[in-house]
């Protein structure tokens, strides 16, 4: 005989209760996926924590300004985030204005630390002593700075992508040594400017030329007539002997080079006025102080920069190696005129973020999900694979054996420059490829 079951003390679930139970079970499973694996399969933007970095530069000051660098950083972030981020990490870029001031530089660095930046990328500041200390305390790498301060080439947490002003001036000296018997350098009367004469001399000496005549000038000047006249006198531009430029007079072997940052245009404006009353001399500068925009503003092919000898870190702005950057700017800068593809600050920022991307991808390949300052520092120091910048620089890495033996600049790993010139109002390449100034820098004497 089959016995009757006793009725359960628990009621059967209603339809709505069953639905709630299934929802709760699904939610629990989803929570398990999120906490156990860190993400849901197939959703890259939700998989990994965002990466925060900072880019700083001076803007709106009376001295050198680099507004294109933070603007390029924001453009880069929009581009990579539209494509899934850096190895699945969304990129967040903080920007800061250091105001060309040591206090401002310290504040920017401290803000980067306080807001969790894992690196400072592609930035400009002359005040390395102020900004490196807060970064070093927290182990935050400084990747691809502009090279405007000595500390960028001294701190073990700095990873420069170019040779800074050292390589530019040594290269400019070698470039001038081919044609110039007498050279005057007009440079800012600052601590950083004080190094410029010996750097230019290193290139001139390699060509067996006499040391440069050093002419100090205010960094934020608006009229450089006095400095122009001193430079012309120093290189022997004597109108009595050679005649005036207005009537075809020219002083052979006489050269004037100027490196005054944003105020180089004011110098050449003064130069243009005074040059007509003196014989013509050859002019020169470094990219960053002179570029296509300045050539245009000063008269193009009829201006004082026609025929100028220029030294830069990277290929000329019209080189096809810049096409990937130009495409990103065209698509994601949204007409921001601060992002000038011919500007060396913008170019340096692009290269610096290329390095960041390569490092994050390397960490991802190594199975590292959490991008921290220490993780970035470690992968940069290991240099498992050199960073390919698409030919804009030599391949880069920062192992001990990659450092060049350059006095005062032990962190330089890239001693290459590019020679350029102004022809028919256009800044064009003047050399077929990179020029290696490593040996010039290594033999540099500092006992001026």
Tab-separated table of C-alpha atoms in Angstrom:
chain	number	residue	atom	x	y	z
A	1	UNK	CA	0.000	0.000	0.000
A	2	UNK	CA	1.379	3.303	-1.004
A	3	UNK	CA	1.415	5.826	1.785
A	4	UNK	CA	0.352	9.409	1.360
A	5	UNK	CA	3.107	12.044	1.624
A	6	UNK	CA	2.827	14.525	4.335
A	7	UNK	CA	2.230	18.024	2.970
A	8	UNK	CA	5.330	20.218	2.927
A	9	UNK	CA	5.508	23.041	5.385
A	10	UNK	CA	7.040	25.217	2.624
A	11	UNK	CA	4.661	26.490	-0.067
A	12	UNK	CA	5.491	25.957	-3.742
A	13	UNK	CA	7.033	29.143	-5.263
A	14	UNK	CA	4.728	31.363	-7.225
A	15	UNK	CA	5.585	32.423	-10.779
A	16	UNK	CA	6.867	35.805	-9.632
A	17	UNK	CA	8.951	34.218	-6.886
A	18	UNK	CA	10.540	31.826	-9.385
A	19	UNK	CA	11.403	34.782	-11.621
A	20	UNK	CA	12.996	36.638	-8.707
A	21	UNK	CA	15.004	33.573	-7.766
A	22	UNK	CA	16.324	33.174	-11.300
A	23	UNK	CA	17.235	36.903	-11.409
A	24	UNK	CA	19.085	36.624	-8.098
A	25	UNK	CA	20.985	33.578	-9.299
A	26	UNK	CA	21.952	35.345	-12.515
A	27	UNK	CA	23.068	38.404	-10.590
A	28	UNK	CA	25.194	36.237	-8.315
A	29	UNK	CA	26.802	34.554	-11.307
A	30	UNK	CA	27.543	37.932	-12.886
A	31	UNK	CA	29.045	39.207	-9.629
A	32	UNK	CA	31.188	36.090	-9.523
A	33	UNK	CA	32.497	36.809	-13.019
A	34	UNK	CA	33.239	40.422	-12.179
A	35	UNK	CA	35.013	39.711	-8.920
A	36	UNK	CA	36.734	36.489	-9.918
A	37	UNK	CA	37.977	37.472	-13.367
A	38	UNK	CA	37.792	41.260	-13.187
A	39	UNK	CA	35.523	41.587	-16.233
A	40	UNK	CA	32.802	40.238	-18.404
A	41	UNK	CA	33.975	38.370	-21.492
A	42	UNK	CA	33.963	40.451	-24.656
A	43	UNK	CA	33.593	43.899	-23.063
A	44	UNK	CA	37.061	45.448	-23.221
A	45	UNK	CA	36.046	48.836	-21.815
A	46	UNK	CA	34.669	47.196	-18.655
A	47	UNK	CA	37.408	44.593	-18.303
A	48	UNK	CA	40.243	46.594	-16.843
A	49	UNK	CA	40.720	49.597	-14.621
A	50	UNK	CA	41.385	52.895	-16.408
A	51	UNK	CA	44.925	54.259	-16.577
A	52	UNK	CA	45.462	57.821	-15.373
A	53	UNK	CA	48.450	59.847	-16.588
A	54	UNK	CA	49.327	63.540	-16.619
A	55	UNK	CA	50.764	65.876	-19.246
A	56	UNK	CA	51.823	69.374	-18.214
A	57	UNK	CA	53.245	72.427	-19.968
A	58	UNK	CA	53.327	76.205	-19.557
A	59	UNK	CA	50.498	78.145	-21.179
A	60	UNK	CA	49.722	81.851	-21.304
A	61	UNK	CA	53.052	82.993	-19.852
A	62	UNK	CA	55.461	85.717	-20.942
A	63	UNK	CA	58.207	83.142	-21.654
A	64	UNK	CA	58.099	79.845	-23.568
A	65	UNK	CA	54.644	78.253	-23.911
A	66	UNK	CA	53.816	74.727	-25.037
A	67	UNK	CA	50.007	74.490	-25.170
A	68	UNK	CA	50.150	71.886	-27.932
A	69	UNK	CA	51.558	69.230	-25.613
A	70	UNK	CA	48.554	68.803	-23.269
A	71	UNK	CA	46.237	69.342	-26.251
A	72	UNK	CA	47.967	66.509	-28.139
A	73	UNK	CA	47.727	64.284	-25.055
A	74	UNK	CA	43.949	64.806	-24.911
A	75	UNK	CA	43.698	64.155	-28.645
A	76	UNK	CA	45.645	60.910	-28.231
A	77	UNK	CA	43.351	59.798	-25.403
A	78	UNK	CA	40.230	60.396	-27.504
A	79	UNK	CA	41.764	58.311	-30.282
A	80	UNK	CA	42.846	55.294	-28.223
A	81	UNK	CA	39.636	55.259	-26.180
A	82	UNK	CA	37.594	55.214	-29.368
A	83	UNK	CA	39.561	52.094	-30.318
A	84	UNK	CA	39.227	50.187	-27.034
A	85	UNK	CA	41.885	51.905	-24.938
A	86	UNK	CA	45.434	50.793	-24.173
A	87	UNK	CA	45.305	46.989	-24.087
A	88	UNK	CA	41.717	47.303	-22.847
A	89	UNK	CA	42.414	50.064	-20.306
A	90	UNK	CA	40.631	53.359	-20.821
A	91	UNK	CA	43.164	56.218	-20.847
A	92	UNK	CA	42.452	59.238	-18.655
A	93	UNK	CA	44.701	62.268	-19.227
A	94	UNK	CA	45.089	64.958	-16.587
A	95	UNK	CA	46.587	68.251	-17.752
A	96	UNK	CA	48.305	70.992	-15.790
A	97	UNK	CA	49.800	74.428	-16.447
A	98	UNK	CA	53.166	74.858	-14.713
A	99	UNK	CA	53.101	78.615	-15.543
A	100	UNK	CA	56.875	78.556	-16.205
A	101	UNK	CA	57.320	78.697	-12.459
A	102	UNK	CA	59.031	76.297	-10.010
A	103	UNK	CA	56.075	76.457	-7.612
A	104	UNK	CA	53.719	75.678	-10.478
A	105	UNK	CA	55.885	72.731	-11.549
A	106	UNK	CA	55.812	71.322	-8.011
A	107	UNK	CA	52.042	71.711	-7.838
A	108	UNK	CA	51.562	69.881	-11.133
A	109	UNK	CA	53.743	66.991	-9.975
A	110	UNK	CA	51.997	66.785	-6.609
A	111	UNK	CA	48.601	66.798	-8.295
A	112	UNK	CA	49.717	63.943	-10.540
A	113	UNK	CA	50.666	61.949	-7.442
A	114	UNK	CA	47.515	62.867	-5.508
A	115	UNK	CA	45.178	61.947	-8.370
A	116	UNK	CA	46.764	58.560	-8.984
A	117	UNK	CA	48.683	59.162	-12.212
A	118	UNK	CA	50.820	56.140	-13.043
A	119	UNK	CA	53.133	58.285	-15.198
A	120	UNK	CA	53.759	61.812	-16.432
A	121	UNK	CA	53.947	61.654	-20.220
A	122	UNK	CA	55.161	64.052	-22.926
A	123	UNK	CA	55.470	67.180	-20.805
A	124	UNK	CA	57.478	70.429	-20.782
A	125	UNK	CA	58.941	72.238	-17.797
A	126	UNK	CA	62.234	73.983	-17.184
A	127	UNK	CA	62.034	73.205	-13.462
A	128	UNK	CA	63.121	69.603	-13.190
A	129	UNK	CA	64.426	70.106	-9.667
A	130	UNK	CA	60.906	71.116	-8.615
A	131	UNK	CA	58.876	68.438	-10.359
A	132	UNK	CA	61.126	65.361	-10.183
A	133	UNK	CA	61.256	65.169	-6.392
A	134	UNK	CA	57.490	64.582	-5.820
A	135	UNK	CA	57.506	62.000	-8.628
A	136	UNK	CA	60.559	60.183	-7.253
A	137	UNK	CA	59.040	59.957	-3.752
A	138	UNK	CA	56.093	57.984	-5.179
A	139	UNK	CA	58.015	56.210	-7.948
A	140	UNK	CA	56.072	57.830	-10.808
A	141	UNK	CA	57.925	57.565	-14.159
A	142	UNK	CA	58.479	60.654	-16.318
A	143	UNK	CA	58.154	59.398	-19.897
A	144	UNK	CA	59.273	61.414	-22.905
A	145	UNK	CA	59.592	64.898	-21.493
A	146	UNK	CA	60.635	67.668	-23.852
A	147	UNK	CA	64.192	67.720	-22.511
A	148	UNK	CA	64.104	71.252	-21.115
A	149	UNK	CA	65.758	70.460	-17.775
A	150	UNK	CA	68.894	68.632	-16.637
A	151	UNK	CA	66.959	66.388	-14.251
A	152	UNK	CA	65.250	64.714	-17.214
A	153	UNK	CA	68.655	63.307	-18.115
A	154	UNK	CA	69.714	62.479	-14.555
A	155	UNK	CA	66.795	60.960	-12.645
A	156	UNK	CA	66.468	57.148	-12.777
A	157	UNK	CA	62.713	57.684	-13.144
A	158	UNK	CA	63.081	59.731	-16.343
A	159	UNK	CA	62.821	58.046	-19.731
A	160	UNK	CA	63.683	60.647	-22.414
A	161	UNK	CA	62.855	60.031	-26.071
A	162	UNK	CA	65.261	62.651	-27.472
A	163	UNK	CA	68.641	64.150	-26.568
A	164	UNK	CA	67.222	67.433	-25.267
A	165	UNK	CA	68.862	70.766	-25.952
A	166	UNK	CA	72.259	69.053	-25.605
A	167	UNK	CA	71.883	67.129	-28.864
A	168	UNK	CA	70.210	70.049	-30.662
A	169	UNK	CA	72.984	72.527	-29.872
A	170	UNK	CA	75.817	70.068	-30.479
A	171	UNK	CA	74.189	69.210	-33.801
A	172	UNK	CA	73.661	72.861	-34.683
A	173	UNK	CA	77.343	73.515	-33.953
A	174	UNK	CA	78.367	70.741	-36.337
A	175	UNK	CA	75.946	72.057	-38.948
A	176	UNK	CA	77.377	75.587	-38.659
A	177	UNK	CA	80.994	74.400	-38.649
A	178	UNK	CA	80.790	73.596	-42.352
A	179	UNK	CA	80.337	77.227	-43.421
A	180	UNK	CA	80.966	79.510	-40.448
A	181	UNK	CA	84.291	80.988	-39.345
A	182	UNK	CA	82.681	83.152	-36.667
A	183	UNK	CA	79.507	82.320	-34.712
A	184	UNK	CA	77.500	84.308	-32.158
A	185	UNK	CA	74.907	82.563	-29.989
A	186	UNK	CA	71.987	84.567	-28.597
A	187	UNK	CA	70.452	82.603	-25.742
A	188	UNK	CA	68.345	83.168	-22.615
A	189	UNK	CA	70.032	84.490	-19.495
A	190	UNK	CA	68.882	81.525	-17.394
A	191	UNK	CA	70.471	78.535	-15.684
A	192	UNK	CA	69.482	76.322	-18.607
A	193	UNK	CA	70.817	78.910	-21.047
A	194	UNK	CA	74.182	78.889	-19.316
A	195	UNK	CA	74.885	75.407	-20.713
A	196	UNK	CA	74.193	76.357	-24.309
A	197	UNK	CA	77.568	77.866	-25.304
A	198	UNK	CA	79.623	74.805	-24.351
A	199	UNK	CA	77.140	72.535	-26.127
A	200	UNK	CA	77.322	74.575	-29.332
A	201	UNK	CA	81.115	74.709	-28.965
A	202	UNK	CA	81.304	70.912	-28.922
A	203	UNK	CA	79.949	70.840	-32.473
A	204	UNK	CA	82.041	73.787	-33.657
A	205	UNK	CA	85.226	72.278	-32.238
A	206	UNK	CA	84.630	69.055	-34.128
A	207	UNK	CA	84.781	71.160	-37.290
A	208	UNK	CA	87.910	72.939	-35.985
A	209	UNK	CA	86.099	76.248	-35.557
A	210	UNK	CA	86.621	78.856	-32.843
A	211	UNK	CA	84.358	78.933	-29.776
A	212	UNK	CA	81.061	80.759	-30.071
A	213	UNK	CA	80.579	84.321	-28.818
A	214	UNK	CA	78.042	84.057	-26.000
A	215	UNK	CA	75.340	86.753	-25.956
A	216	UNK	CA	72.855	86.629	-23.105
A	217	UNK	CA	69.342	87.952	-23.584
A	218	UNK	CA	66.178	88.243	-21.478
A	219	UNK	CA	64.013	85.149	-21.820
A	220	UNK	CA	60.851	87.248	-22.084
A	221	UNK	CA	62.149	90.174	-24.140
A	222	UNK	CA	60.113	92.000	-26.760
A	223	UNK	CA	62.870	94.049	-28.414
A	224	UNK	CA	66.257	92.446	-29.013
A	225	UNK	CA	67.875	95.256	-30.990
A	226	UNK	CA	70.804	95.530	-28.581
A	227	UNK	CA	71.477	91.780	-28.718
A	228	UNK	CA	71.214	91.753	-32.518
A	229	UNK	CA	73.778	94.549	-32.809
A	230	UNK	CA	76.142	92.790	-30.402
A	231	UNK	CA	75.837	89.576	-32.409
A	232	UNK	CA	76.499	91.326	-35.729
A	233	UNK	CA	79.515	93.114	-34.281
A	234	UNK	CA	80.854	89.860	-32.788
A	235	UNK	CA	80.866	88.032	-36.130
A	236	UNK	CA	82.472	90.908	-38.013
A	237	UNK	CA	79.435	92.083	-39.993
A	238	UNK	CA	81.065	95.420	-40.845
A	239	UNK	CA	79.083	97.515	-43.370
A	240	UNK	CA	82.164	99.591	-44.163
A	241	UNK	CA	84.064	96.482	-45.237
A	242	UNK	CA	81.291	94.419	-46.833
A	243	UNK	CA	78.493	96.906	-47.602
A	244	UNK	CA	74.907	96.754	-46.420
A	245	UNK	CA	72.518	93.864	-47.008
A	246	UNK	CA	70.040	96.314	-48.535
A	247	UNK	CA	72.520	96.727	-51.407
A	248	UNK	CA	73.716	93.131	-51.620
A	249	UNK	CA	76.463	93.283	-49.002
A	250	UNK	CA	77.348	89.949	-47.392
A	251	UNK	CA	79.872	88.965	-44.694
A	252	UNK	CA	81.248	85.517	-45.647
A	253	UNK	CA	81.746	83.046	-42.808
A	254	UNK	CA	79.701	85.146	-40.357
A	255	UNK	CA	76.846	83.322	-38.615
A	256	UNK	CA	74.314	84.156	-35.899
A	257	UNK	CA	72.279	81.454	-34.168
A	258	UNK	CA	69.468	82.196	-31.713
A	259	UNK	CA	67.643	79.913	-29.288
A	260	UNK	CA	65.106	81.880	-27.243
A	261	UNK	CA	62.053	79.628	-27.280
A	262	UNK	CA	58.834	81.512	-27.980
A	263	UNK	CA	60.733	84.808	-28.092
A	264	UNK	CA	62.957	83.787	-30.981
A	265	UNK	CA	60.392	85.467	-33.236
A	266	UNK	CA	60.937	88.774	-31.405
A	267	UNK	CA	64.675	88.364	-31.928
A	268	UNK	CA	64.349	87.808	-35.666
A	269	UNK	CA	61.912	90.696	-35.920
A	270	UNK	CA	64.633	92.939	-34.478
A	271	UNK	CA	67.195	91.177	-36.650
A	272	UNK	CA	65.269	91.913	-39.844
A	273	UNK	CA	65.213	95.652	-39.087
A	274	UNK	CA	68.932	95.911	-38.289
A	275	UNK	CA	70.204	93.464	-40.896
A	276	UNK	CA	69.482	95.842	-43.768
A	277	UNK	CA	72.020	98.316	-42.358
A	278	UNK	CA	74.693	95.591	-42.036
A	279	UNK	CA	76.066	92.986	-44.422
A	280	UNK	CA	74.030	89.790	-44.634
A	281	UNK	CA	75.069	86.975	-42.323
A	282	UNK	CA	73.989	83.364	-42.176
A	283	UNK	CA	71.337	82.651	-39.511
A	284	UNK	CA	70.583	79.456	-37.647
A	285	UNK	CA	68.532	78.038	-34.787
A	286	UNK	CA	67.098	74.836	-33.408
A	287	UNK	CA	63.650	73.382	-34.039
A	288	UNK	CA	61.378	74.353	-31.202
A	289	UNK	CA	62.703	77.898	-31.303
A	290	UNK	CA	62.101	78.129	-35.055
A	291	UNK	CA	59.489	76.263	-37.064
A	292	UNK	CA	57.285	76.656	-40.118
A	293	UNK	CA	54.823	78.925	-38.293
A	294	UNK	CA	57.615	81.366	-37.412
A	295	UNK	CA	59.008	81.274	-40.944
A	296	UNK	CA	55.539	82.197	-42.204
A	297	UNK	CA	55.108	85.011	-39.670
A	298	UNK	CA	58.471	86.573	-40.491
A	299	UNK	CA	57.910	86.793	-44.235
A	300	UNK	CA	58.483	83.317	-45.668
A	301	UNK	CA	60.934	83.295	-48.560
A	302	UNK	CA	61.483	87.056	-48.271
A	303	UNK	CA	62.022	86.949	-44.504
A	304	UNK	CA	65.218	86.768	-42.425
A	305	UNK	CA	64.959	82.989	-41.965
A	306	UNK	CA	65.255	82.127	-45.647
A	307	UNK	CA	68.326	79.895	-45.932
A	308	UNK	CA	68.522	79.343	-42.152
A	309	UNK	CA	70.252	76.227	-40.860
A	310	UNK	CA	68.063	74.372	-38.347
A	311	UNK	CA	68.628	71.314	-36.180
A	312	UNK	CA	65.779	69.163	-34.880
A	313	UNK	CA	65.273	65.809	-33.184
A	314	UNK	CA	62.840	64.320	-35.658
A	315	UNK	CA	62.108	64.136	-39.399
A	316	UNK	CA	60.778	67.278	-41.106
A	317	UNK	CA	57.073	67.917	-40.547
A	318	UNK	CA	56.185	66.933	-44.104
A	319	UNK	CA	57.841	63.512	-43.840
A	320	UNK	CA	55.379	60.621	-44.411
A	321	UNK	CA	56.502	59.050	-41.122
A	322	UNK	CA	54.234	61.611	-39.426
A	323	UNK	CA	51.148	60.484	-41.360
A	324	UNK	CA	49.728	58.310	-38.529
A	325	UNK	CA	49.907	61.268	-36.139
A	326	UNK	CA	48.351	63.591	-38.712
A	327	UNK	CA	45.430	61.206	-39.202
A	328	UNK	CA	44.785	61.140	-35.461
A	329	UNK	CA	44.945	64.936	-35.270
A	330	UNK	CA	42.585	65.340	-38.220
A	331	UNK	CA	40.064	62.919	-36.729
A	332	UNK	CA	40.261	63.678	-33.005
A	333	UNK	CA	41.667	67.184	-32.381
A	334	UNK	CA	38.342	68.720	-33.448
A	335	UNK	CA	39.996	71.747	-35.022
A	336	UNK	CA	42.022	72.653	-31.927
A	337	UNK	CA	44.667	74.963	-33.417
A	338	UNK	CA	47.014	74.283	-30.495
A	339	UNK	CA	47.702	70.866	-32.011
A	340	UNK	CA	50.158	71.831	-34.754
A	341	UNK	CA	51.705	68.702	-36.315
A	342	UNK	CA	54.851	70.701	-37.151
A	343	UNK	CA	55.427	71.653	-33.502
A	344	UNK	CA	58.206	69.695	-31.769
A	345	UNK	CA	56.243	69.701	-28.515
A	346	UNK	CA	53.280	68.043	-30.214
A	347	UNK	CA	55.628	65.611	-31.941
A	348	UNK	CA	57.402	64.734	-28.690
A	349	UNK	CA	54.057	64.105	-26.991
A	350	UNK	CA	52.983	61.744	-29.762
A	351	UNK	CA	56.235	59.783	-29.396
A	352	UNK	CA	55.967	59.733	-25.585
A	353	UNK	CA	52.455	58.273	-25.736
A	354	UNK	CA	53.695	55.739	-28.294
A	355	UNK	CA	56.166	54.601	-25.611
A	356	UNK	CA	53.414	54.450	-22.979
A	357	UNK	CA	51.250	52.336	-25.252
A	358	UNK	CA	54.114	49.930	-25.979
A	359	UNK	CA	54.798	49.509	-22.253
A	360	UNK	CA	51.149	48.865	-21.370
A	361	UNK	CA	50.887	46.318	-24.175
A	362	UNK	CA	54.047	44.617	-22.932
A	363	UNK	CA	52.616	44.405	-19.415
A	364	UNK	CA	49.407	42.967	-20.842
A	365	UNK	CA	51.406	40.360	-22.762
A	366	UNK	CA	53.186	39.481	-19.512
A	367	UNK	CA	49.833	38.923	-17.799
A	368	UNK	CA	49.937	42.068	-15.657
A	369	UNK	CA	46.417	43.467	-15.270
A	370	UNK	CA	47.075	46.293	-12.800
A	371	UNK	CA	49.073	49.149	-14.317
A	372	UNK	CA	50.954	50.858	-11.497
A	373	UNK	CA	53.885	53.283	-11.445
A	374	UNK	CA	56.139	50.455	-10.276
A	375	UNK	CA	54.952	48.105	-13.030
A	376	UNK	CA	55.691	50.750	-15.664
A	377	UNK	CA	59.076	51.541	-14.175
A	378	UNK	CA	59.995	47.864	-14.112
A	379	UNK	CA	59.026	47.173	-17.716
A	380	UNK	CA	60.816	50.340	-18.896
A	381	UNK	CA	63.993	49.365	-17.061
A	382	UNK	CA	63.909	45.789	-18.306
A	383	UNK	CA	63.680	46.876	-21.946
A	384	UNK	CA	62.594	43.435	-23.072
A	385	UNK	CA	61.742	44.842	-26.497
A	386	UNK	CA	62.844	48.197	-27.964
A	387	UNK	CA	60.061	50.658	-28.738
A	388	UNK	CA	59.485	51.171	-32.457
A	389	UNK	CA	58.304	54.749	-33.081
A	390	UNK	CA	57.755	54.232	-36.793
A	391	UNK	CA	61.127	55.713	-37.749
A	392	UNK	CA	60.543	59.019	-35.935
A	393	UNK	CA	63.429	58.131	-33.637
A	394	UNK	CA	65.816	55.206	-33.445
A	395	UNK	CA	64.263	52.284	-31.569
A	396	UNK	CA	64.201	53.213	-27.898
A	397	UNK	CA	64.925	51.467	-24.631
A	398	UNK	CA	66.380	52.505	-21.299
A	399	UNK	CA	68.494	49.642	-19.970
A	400	UNK	CA	71.798	50.564	-18.311
A	401	UNK	CA	73.682	49.490	-21.428
A	402	UNK	CA	71.576	51.819	-23.598
A	403	UNK	CA	72.660	54.984	-21.769
A	404	UNK	CA	75.198	57.128	-23.627
A	405	UNK	CA	78.397	58.233	-21.893
A	406	UNK	CA	77.536	61.942	-21.989
A	407	UNK	CA	78.862	64.136	-19.198
A	408	UNK	CA	76.041	65.798	-17.211
A	409	UNK	CA	73.357	63.896	-19.182
A	410	UNK	CA	73.637	60.206	-18.182
A	411	UNK	CA	70.054	59.282	-19.156
A	412	UNK	CA	70.394	60.161	-22.851
A	413	UNK	CA	69.675	57.092	-24.990
A	414	UNK	CA	69.050	58.895	-28.295
A	415	UNK	CA	71.883	61.015	-29.669
A	416	UNK	CA	70.378	61.488	-33.123
A	417	UNK	CA	69.350	64.768	-34.763
A	418	UNK	CA	68.043	65.844	-38.145
A	419	UNK	CA	69.429	68.770	-40.169
A	420	UNK	CA	66.870	71.012	-41.807
A	421	UNK	CA	66.888	74.282	-43.702
A	422	UNK	CA	64.503	76.957	-44.936
A	423	UNK	CA	64.204	77.006	-48.723
A	424	UNK	CA	61.583	79.011	-50.617
A	425	UNK	CA	59.867	79.725	-47.326
A	426	UNK	CA	59.531	76.046	-46.357
A	427	UNK	CA	61.281	74.086	-43.597
A	428	UNK	CA	62.769	71.102	-45.409
A	429	UNK	CA	65.126	68.245	-44.650
A	430	UNK	CA	68.784	69.112	-45.270
A	431	UNK	CA	70.151	65.622	-44.556
A	432	UNK	CA	69.149	62.219	-45.860
A	433	UNK	CA	68.724	60.730	-42.401
A	434	UNK	CA	69.644	61.000	-38.769
A	435	UNK	CA	72.966	62.511	-37.763
A	436	UNK	CA	74.562	60.891	-34.719
A	437	UNK	CA	76.020	63.509	-32.353
A	438	UNK	CA	76.779	61.056	-29.545
A	439	UNK	CA	80.531	61.281	-30.064
A	440	UNK	CA	80.348	65.073	-30.155
A	441	UNK	CA	78.543	65.149	-26.819
A	442	UNK	CA	80.885	62.625	-25.248
A	443	UNK	CA	83.902	64.756	-26.127
A	444	UNK	CA	82.280	67.966	-24.930
A	445	UNK	CA	84.346	70.225	-22.701
A	446	UNK	CA	82.602	72.274	-20.015
A	447	UNK	CA	85.471	74.611	-19.041
A	448	UNK	CA	84.435	77.731	-20.957
